[in-house]
């Protein structure tokens, strides 16, 4: 195994999986359909607004940064089919942006991406009020591709920062925070990848992550593909693994982090954090700065997506509960800052309470 002394953080030399792409002819959003993994790799090419919106809503593409990247490229692709007169183009562009914003409420990266595209068009119009629609489309394309490149750079950089923090031994993960959840490399799983590349002797304990199994379907798929040692566990086994002393740290992603360091992430993350606190094991959150929402004072203000009851009742296509049993299905929970050892970003590793100062 090659021992890497320095990690390559250049997004232009990244050779790993990129689940969200602009097709070579620039006219379609290309997505790896994550609903089909790990059974098969199916790539979709989408150019219609409703298809792109539904792909986000159905977790065909998922993961906070990946959702932002898909919305950015998707909005540019949709703009190609909008009217050629500036007023109509802008009106329909805003309507398309609103539709994408209405897909999933928790991952702030979605709104960061859409705001970046809107701001870029408005800046172009400020400089050139009569700008042709073709010019506005070019601004959208450049901004979308820059958003994707910047996300990949952030993941590679935070991977390097986090690798220095991750101990050898058992590392507990929850949900999927790998290349599939981002523009490549990953956030929490990107830290694992970077630490492994530096020679850290680690073994990942992969929470399967009910109800949609992003851990068993996606994280295990990524780790097996990369040859990184791992063991898949049911979510209800994490406590026992910690009690046995088999876990030396936990690392998770985030969908939105508030100014005080409270972090929203996949449902079950709060449980992992409480278990880590009880067992005196460090609990890290890894996320690009685009996931940090300094406009929110605390996690209490983070919108939590409630998803379909059948995601809980039905498993593997078969009903696993009475069809009429009432269900709660919040897709995320909030881990309070006091349970978080450090927040790993491309700007470095912060204590939760340091974010507000760092963000100025
Ligand atoms: C790298 S952030 C990934 C983040 O998104 C996941 O949610 P979902 O699969 O519903 O999009 C989960 O919260 C992960 O931590």
XYZ file of C-alpha atoms and ligand atoms in Angstrom:
375
model
C 0.000 0.000 0.000
C 1.427 3.386 -0.927
C 1.882 5.629 2.100
C 0.742 9.117 1.166
C 2.461 11.874 3.077
C 0.425 14.664 1.485
C -3.099 14.499 0.138
C -3.999 15.851 -3.298
C -6.676 18.505 -2.710
C -6.783 19.751 -6.291
C -10.320 19.167 -7.647
C -9.005 19.230 -11.229
C -6.915 16.073 -10.685
C -9.655 14.180 -8.796
C -10.225 10.816 -10.473
C -12.928 9.400 -8.207
C -16.687 8.984 -8.556
C -18.692 12.077 -9.535
C -22.412 11.273 -9.077
C -23.687 14.629 -10.393
C -22.486 15.863 -13.794
C -23.339 18.108 -16.735
C -23.526 15.956 -19.882
C -20.700 16.561 -22.346
C -22.990 18.408 -24.751
C -24.069 20.617 -21.865
C -27.750 19.887 -22.338
C -28.634 17.393 -19.566
C -28.052 16.731 -15.865
C -26.400 13.311 -15.453
C -27.113 11.467 -12.188
C -26.111 8.115 -10.773
C -29.479 6.733 -9.606
C -28.785 6.049 -5.926
C -32.091 4.195 -5.481
C -30.679 1.326 -7.589
C -27.451 0.910 -5.583
C -25.897 -1.417 -4.566
C -27.596 -3.766 -7.053
C -26.742 -1.832 -10.207
C -25.240 1.414 -11.418
C -27.845 3.216 -13.518
C -27.040 6.664 -14.941
C -29.912 9.024 -15.755
C -29.856 12.004 -18.144
C -32.469 14.610 -17.177
C -33.391 17.909 -18.830
C -36.959 18.542 -17.658
C -37.613 20.580 -14.518
C -40.149 18.162 -13.015
C -37.880 15.162 -13.594
C -35.002 16.946 -11.848
C -37.211 18.039 -8.949
C -38.617 14.526 -8.513
C -35.079 13.083 -8.619
C -34.237 15.184 -5.543
C -37.550 14.399 -3.776
C -37.173 10.622 -4.331
C -33.493 10.539 -3.269
C -32.417 9.487 -6.746
C -29.781 12.073 -5.919
C -29.296 12.755 -2.219
C -26.866 14.121 0.306
C -26.761 17.803 1.159
C -23.875 18.847 -1.135
C -24.992 16.565 -3.982
C -28.496 18.065 -3.814
C -26.988 21.550 -4.165
C -24.871 20.439 -7.127
C -27.847 18.756 -8.826
C -30.006 21.856 -8.370
C -27.283 24.124 -9.745
C -26.614 22.080 -12.870
C -30.308 21.238 -13.175
C -31.401 24.886 -13.157
C -28.865 25.703 -15.863
C -30.098 22.786 -18.004
C -33.718 23.864 -17.529
C -32.776 27.422 -18.578
C -31.916 26.108 -22.043
C -35.610 25.495 -22.688
C -36.899 28.836 -21.360
C -38.165 31.732 -23.551
C -35.680 33.864 -25.471
C -37.055 37.231 -24.322
C -35.321 38.449 -21.170
C -38.447 39.252 -19.128
C -40.100 35.904 -19.797
C -36.806 34.074 -19.324
C -36.259 35.652 -15.895
C -39.833 35.014 -14.766
C -39.713 31.341 -15.733
C -36.208 30.939 -14.346
C -37.436 32.161 -10.960
C -40.398 29.772 -11.104
C -38.067 26.869 -11.899
C -35.775 27.855 -9.028
C -38.771 27.957 -6.687
C -39.787 24.445 -7.749
C -36.337 23.096 -6.974
C -36.300 24.974 -3.651
C -39.553 23.222 -2.776
C -38.120 19.699 -3.059
C -36.457 19.118 0.358
C -36.296 21.656 3.231
C -33.402 20.608 5.471
C -30.201 20.566 3.397
C -29.170 24.220 3.228
C -26.742 23.500 0.340
C -29.787 23.381 -1.976
C -30.680 26.975 -1.151
C -27.061 28.141 -1.202
C -26.709 26.817 -4.756
C -29.954 28.373 -6.005
C -29.088 31.694 -4.343
C -25.649 31.659 -6.000
C -27.202 31.254 -9.449
C -29.798 33.946 -8.776
C -27.131 36.356 -7.508
C -24.903 35.715 -10.526
C -27.726 36.552 -12.953
C -28.668 39.656 -10.979
C -25.042 40.808 -10.962
C -24.856 40.348 -14.749
C -28.056 42.369 -15.170
C -26.696 45.093 -12.890
C -23.660 45.423 -15.148
C -25.589 44.842 -18.382
C -29.361 45.543 -18.003
C -30.083 44.527 -21.591
C -28.059 41.303 -21.430
C -29.095 38.705 -23.990
C -30.634 35.472 -22.668
C -27.677 33.582 -24.152
C -25.346 35.591 -21.916
C -27.509 34.872 -18.862
C -27.418 31.174 -19.668
C -23.633 31.289 -19.861
C -23.551 32.979 -16.440
C -25.775 30.217 -15.037
C -23.571 27.501 -16.542
C -20.340 29.023 -15.216
C -21.824 29.540 -11.748
C -23.231 26.010 -11.596
C -19.944 24.406 -12.634
C -18.072 26.618 -10.196
C -20.418 25.514 -7.398
C -19.689 21.873 -8.188
C -15.917 22.423 -8.433
C -15.898 24.405 -5.171
C -17.799 21.609 -3.406
C -15.244 19.050 -4.553
C -12.372 21.295 -3.471
C -14.038 21.753 -0.072
C -14.486 17.994 0.366
C -10.854 17.299 -0.501
C -9.642 20.075 1.826
C -11.851 19.064 4.762
C -10.749 15.490 4.189
C -7.169 16.565 4.736
C -8.034 18.596 7.854
C -10.101 15.759 9.285
C -7.584 13.019 8.536
C -5.276 14.533 11.129
C -8.020 14.169 13.745
C -9.242 10.660 13.044
C -7.703 8.034 15.354
C -6.716 4.522 14.329
C -9.222 1.801 15.214
C -12.987 1.615 14.947
C -14.746 4.559 13.289
C -18.538 4.699 13.480
C -20.436 6.309 10.592
C -24.123 7.018 10.047
C -25.985 7.366 6.744
C -23.927 8.075 3.601
C -21.525 10.967 3.457
C -19.268 9.762 0.672
C -18.707 10.651 -2.964
C -22.382 9.799 -3.550
C -23.529 12.557 -1.169
C -21.313 15.243 -2.666
C -19.603 16.244 -5.919
C -16.963 13.642 -5.071
C -14.733 12.261 -2.280
C -17.307 12.931 0.452
C -17.488 14.779 3.731
C -17.327 12.439 6.756
C -16.517 9.485 4.529
C -14.112 11.752 2.682
C -12.259 12.218 5.969
C -12.158 8.417 6.309
C -10.810 8.138 2.727
C -8.156 10.770 3.379
C -7.097 9.183 6.682
C -6.869 5.764 5.021
C -4.745 7.243 2.215
C -2.373 8.642 4.864
C -1.967 5.148 6.357
C -4.314 5.402 9.378
C -5.158 1.852 10.460
C -8.922 2.229 10.731
C -11.960 0.002 10.464
C -15.308 1.579 9.679
C -18.474 0.452 11.489
C -21.255 1.335 9.054
C -24.683 2.040 10.530
C -27.204 0.658 8.044
C -29.344 3.767 8.714
C -33.012 2.926 8.669
C -35.442 3.530 7.086
C -33.794 4.118 3.663
C -30.529 2.266 4.375
C -28.086 4.854 2.998
C -25.420 3.171 5.130
C -25.841 -0.425 4.015
C -26.746 0.431 0.403
C -24.352 3.318 -0.232
C -21.609 3.686 2.387
C -20.838 -0.038 2.414
C -20.831 0.040 -1.424
C -18.298 2.892 -1.438
C -16.030 1.333 1.214
C -16.053 -2.152 -0.358
C -15.300 -0.541 -3.729
C -12.334 1.353 -2.213
C -11.061 -1.644 -0.242
C -11.360 0.203 3.089
C -11.940 -2.217 6.015
C -15.511 -2.019 7.272
C -18.290 -3.898 9.056
C -21.969 -3.247 8.432
C -24.086 -3.037 11.597
C -27.738 -2.469 12.350
C -28.389 0.932 13.906
C -29.368 -0.748 17.180
C -25.904 -2.362 17.453
C -23.915 0.883 17.743
C -24.350 1.047 21.540
C -23.033 -2.472 22.026
C -20.011 -1.798 19.787
C -19.209 1.285 21.868
C -19.713 -0.626 25.127
C -17.272 -3.282 23.888
C -14.645 -0.601 23.252
C -14.583 -1.328 19.503
C -15.261 2.281 18.480
C -12.591 4.973 18.919
C -14.467 7.819 17.191
C -17.642 8.610 15.300
C -17.827 10.886 12.274
C -21.013 12.016 10.509
C -22.119 14.553 7.928
C -24.618 17.371 8.230
C -27.450 18.874 6.267
C -27.511 22.178 8.094
C -25.400 23.560 10.961
C -26.700 26.543 12.960
C -24.617 29.458 14.246
C -24.216 27.905 17.695
C -22.949 24.617 16.225
C -26.148 22.556 16.534
C -26.164 20.169 13.558
C -29.064 18.613 11.664
C -28.255 15.279 10.099
C -29.886 11.968 9.188
C -32.302 10.639 11.789
C -30.404 8.565 14.341
C -27.375 10.875 14.420
C -28.461 12.369 17.758
C -28.619 8.839 19.178
C -25.035 8.185 18.030
C -23.904 11.460 19.605
C -25.505 10.647 22.974
C -23.933 7.167 22.942
C -20.518 8.655 22.140
C -20.866 11.151 24.990
C -21.798 8.353 27.398
C -18.757 6.297 26.335
C -16.299 9.206 26.177
C -15.704 8.738 22.436
C -15.077 11.786 20.174
C -17.997 12.694 17.861
C -17.069 14.708 14.768
C -19.284 16.423 12.209
C -17.736 16.953 8.773
C -19.308 19.433 6.355
C -18.330 22.061 3.779
C -18.901 25.662 4.786
C -21.928 25.746 2.443
C -23.713 23.558 5.022
C -23.294 26.150 7.749
C -26.293 28.470 8.138
C -25.181 31.413 10.262
C -28.631 32.979 9.859
C -30.031 30.468 12.359
C -29.162 31.004 16.012
C -29.652 27.359 16.971
C -30.811 23.996 15.690
C -34.344 24.693 16.915
C -34.881 26.759 13.768
C -33.728 24.070 11.324
C -36.667 22.733 9.263
C -36.919 18.952 9.624
C -38.289 17.052 6.634
C -41.082 14.570 7.422
C -41.216 11.853 4.795
C -43.753 9.254 3.645
C -45.003 6.745 6.269
C -44.500 3.923 3.787
C -40.730 4.443 3.959
C -41.076 2.948 7.462
C -43.901 0.464 6.849
C -42.450 -1.043 3.635
C -39.004 -2.658 3.431
C -37.631 -4.376 0.344
C -40.944 -3.875 -1.424
C -42.854 -5.820 1.215
C -45.185 -4.483 3.898
C -43.440 -4.943 7.283
C -46.180 -3.329 9.403
C -49.972 -2.989 9.294
C -50.813 -0.837 6.284
C -52.843 1.523 8.465
C -50.512 1.816 11.446
C -49.717 5.468 12.173
C -46.081 6.353 11.519
C -43.637 9.134 12.395
C -40.861 9.543 9.812
C -38.682 12.621 10.454
C -35.755 12.297 8.024
C -33.363 14.273 10.250
C -32.652 15.105 13.864
C -30.591 17.812 15.534
C -27.472 17.102 17.567
C -26.824 19.872 20.105
C -23.430 21.552 19.962
C -22.436 20.279 23.414
C -22.342 16.723 22.070
C -20.040 17.610 19.165
C -16.262 17.319 19.647
C -15.356 19.228 16.486
C -16.777 20.457 13.208
C -14.460 19.612 10.311
C -14.627 22.019 7.360
C -12.379 23.070 4.487
C -11.416 26.085 6.631
C -10.182 23.828 9.401
C -11.574 22.070 12.472
C -13.687 24.204 14.806
C -15.241 23.809 18.203
C -18.998 24.260 17.689
C -19.009 27.612 19.469
C -16.309 29.047 17.158
C -18.366 29.000 13.947
C -19.912 32.443 14.263
C -16.517 34.110 14.670
C -14.971 32.078 11.834
C -17.832 32.922 9.503
C -17.310 36.702 9.589
C -22.588 14.794 2.978
S -24.042 15.278 3.692
C -24.999 13.848 3.516
C -26.158 13.886 4.458
O -27.371 13.836 3.711
C -28.053 12.671 4.098
O -29.431 12.796 4.046
P -30.235 12.197 2.765
O -29.632 10.864 2.452
O -31.657 12.148 3.249
O -30.021 13.219 1.665
C -27.588 12.458 5.517
O -28.186 13.394 6.402
C -26.133 12.701 5.364
O -25.424 12.915 6.528
